[in-house]
Amino acid sequence: MEEKQTPIDGDTYPMEQPFFVIATQNPVETQGTYPLPEAQLDRFMIRLALGYPDRGEEIAVIGGAVRQELSAVCSAEELVKAQQEINSCKAGEAVCSYIADIAAATRRHGSVKLGLSTRGAVALRRMACALAMMSGRDYAMPQDVLEAAPYVINHRLICRGYSGAGGAAKAADDVLRQVLDSVPVPTEG
């Protein structure tokens, strides 16, 4: 993923921009599949849980009223430009220190075997900057970090004594809530 290229039959091909990987995880019927190693899991910037549709949406799906056609919301060029603009977003020293404190707190937590990596901390800053840019700001604030944290951090935490996707995910949620409650949020001085 990080290399933005793929080998096929001994030849390496660069991926066109924009390039990103989307993966799905089905928590049932996993016989014969294996969890991703931590190093690979850490390369996914965020994890989203889609859940089930609400009752009205589900009825529409059941009744066949939902169309499966999708249309683009932006061009590839617009997406690449938006990705590049995130690099112009400023994350000041207070925000970067806050992210480092969160990362350190996940590593020290007694229930955590493997906490937030430096790669994960960088992803948290980038996601906070993306949220800031979507809000019309060119600078990230601690609130952006707090909003991004569950999506960026939870799938990276490896907790002690939990097995199965449901137990491990709940443990990570609990740990992250404790960490975010314990790390002081920076304020303007």
mmCIF file with all atom_site columns, C-alpha atoms in Angstrom, residues 91-102 140-146 179-180 182-189:
data_model
loop_
_atom_site.group_PDB
_atom_site.id
_atom_site.type_symbol
_atom_site.label_atom_id
_atom_site.label_alt_id
_atom_site.label_comp_id
_atom_site.label_asym_id
_atom_site.label_entity_id
_atom_site.label_seq_id
_atom_site.pdbx_PDB_ins_code
_atom_site.Cartn_x
_atom_site.Cartn_y
_atom_site.Cartn_z
_atom_site.occupancy
_atom_site.B_iso_or_equiv
_atom_site.pdbx_formal_charge
_atom_site.auth_seq_id
_atom_site.auth_comp_id
_atom_site.auth_asym_id
_atom_site.auth_atom_id
_atom_site.pdbx_PDB_model_num
ATOM 1  C CA . ALA A 1 91  ? -0.998  21.552 13.157 1.00 0.00 ? 91  ALA A CA 1
ATOM 2  C CA . GLY A 1 92  ? 0.670   23.730 15.759 1.00 0.00 ? 92  GLY A CA 1
ATOM 3  C CA . GLU A 1 93  ? 2.964   22.603 18.527 1.00 0.00 ? 93  GLU A CA 1
ATOM 4  C CA . ALA A 1 94  ? 0.094   22.296 21.017 1.00 0.00 ? 94  ALA A CA 1
ATOM 5  C CA . VAL A 1 95  ? -1.875  19.994 18.689 1.00 0.00 ? 95  VAL A CA 1
ATOM 6  C CA . CYS A 1 96  ? 1.190   17.888 17.833 1.00 0.00 ? 96  CYS A CA 1
ATOM 7  C CA . SER A 1 97  ? 2.085   17.616 21.536 1.00 0.00 ? 97  SER A CA 1
ATOM 8  C CA . TYR A 1 98  ? -1.503  16.615 22.297 1.00 0.00 ? 98  TYR A CA 1
ATOM 9  C CA . ILE A 1 99  ? -1.321  13.841 19.692 1.00 0.00 ? 99  ILE A CA 1
ATOM 10 C CA . ALA A 1 100 ? 2.045   12.672 21.100 1.00 0.00 ? 100 ALA A CA 1
ATOM 11 C CA . ASP A 1 101 ? 0.540   12.621 24.612 1.00 0.00 ? 101 ASP A CA 1
ATOM 12 C CA . ILE A 1 102 ? -2.411  10.541 23.392 1.00 0.00 ? 102 ILE A CA 1
ATOM 13 C CA . ALA A 1 140 ? -6.123  21.846 13.157 1.00 0.00 ? 140 ALA A CA 1
ATOM 14 C CA . MET A 1 141 ? -7.528  22.243 16.652 1.00 0.00 ? 141 MET A CA 1
ATOM 15 C CA . PRO A 1 142 ? -7.670  19.783 19.566 1.00 0.00 ? 142 PRO A CA 1
ATOM 16 C CA . GLN A 1 143 ? -11.377 19.253 18.813 1.00 0.00 ? 143 GLN A CA 1
ATOM 17 C CA . ASP A 1 144 ? -10.409 17.945 15.359 1.00 0.00 ? 144 ASP A CA 1
ATOM 18 C CA . VAL A 1 145 ? -8.063  15.468 17.039 1.00 0.00 ? 145 VAL A CA 1
ATOM 19 C CA . LEU A 1 146 ? -10.825 14.318 19.404 1.00 0.00 ? 146 LEU A CA 1
ATOM 20 C CA . VAL A 1 179 ? -7.064  7.730  27.376 1.00 0.00 ? 179 VAL A CA 1
ATOM 21 C CA . LEU A 1 180 ? -8.940  10.709 25.936 1.00 0.00 ? 180 LEU A CA 1
ATOM 22 C CA . SER A 1 182 ? -7.016  11.306 31.020 1.00 0.00 ? 182 SER A CA 1
ATOM 23 C CA . VAL A 1 183 ? -4.963  13.395 28.571 1.00 0.00 ? 183 VAL A CA 1
ATOM 24 C CA . PRO A 1 184 ? -5.462  17.128 29.144 1.00 0.00 ? 184 PRO A CA 1
ATOM 25 C CA . VAL A 1 185 ? -6.849  18.958 26.099 1.00 0.00 ? 185 VAL A CA 1
ATOM 26 C CA . PRO A 1 186 ? -4.687  21.983 25.268 1.00 0.00 ? 186 PRO A CA 1
ATOM 27 C CA . THR A 1 187 ? -6.370  25.373 25.476 1.00 0.00 ? 187 THR A CA 1
ATOM 28 C CA . GLU A 1 188 ? -5.346  28.788 24.226 1.00 0.00 ? 188 GLU A CA 1
ATOM 29 C CA . GLY A 1 189 ? -2.938  30.490 26.559 1.00 0.00 ? 189 GLY A CA 1
#
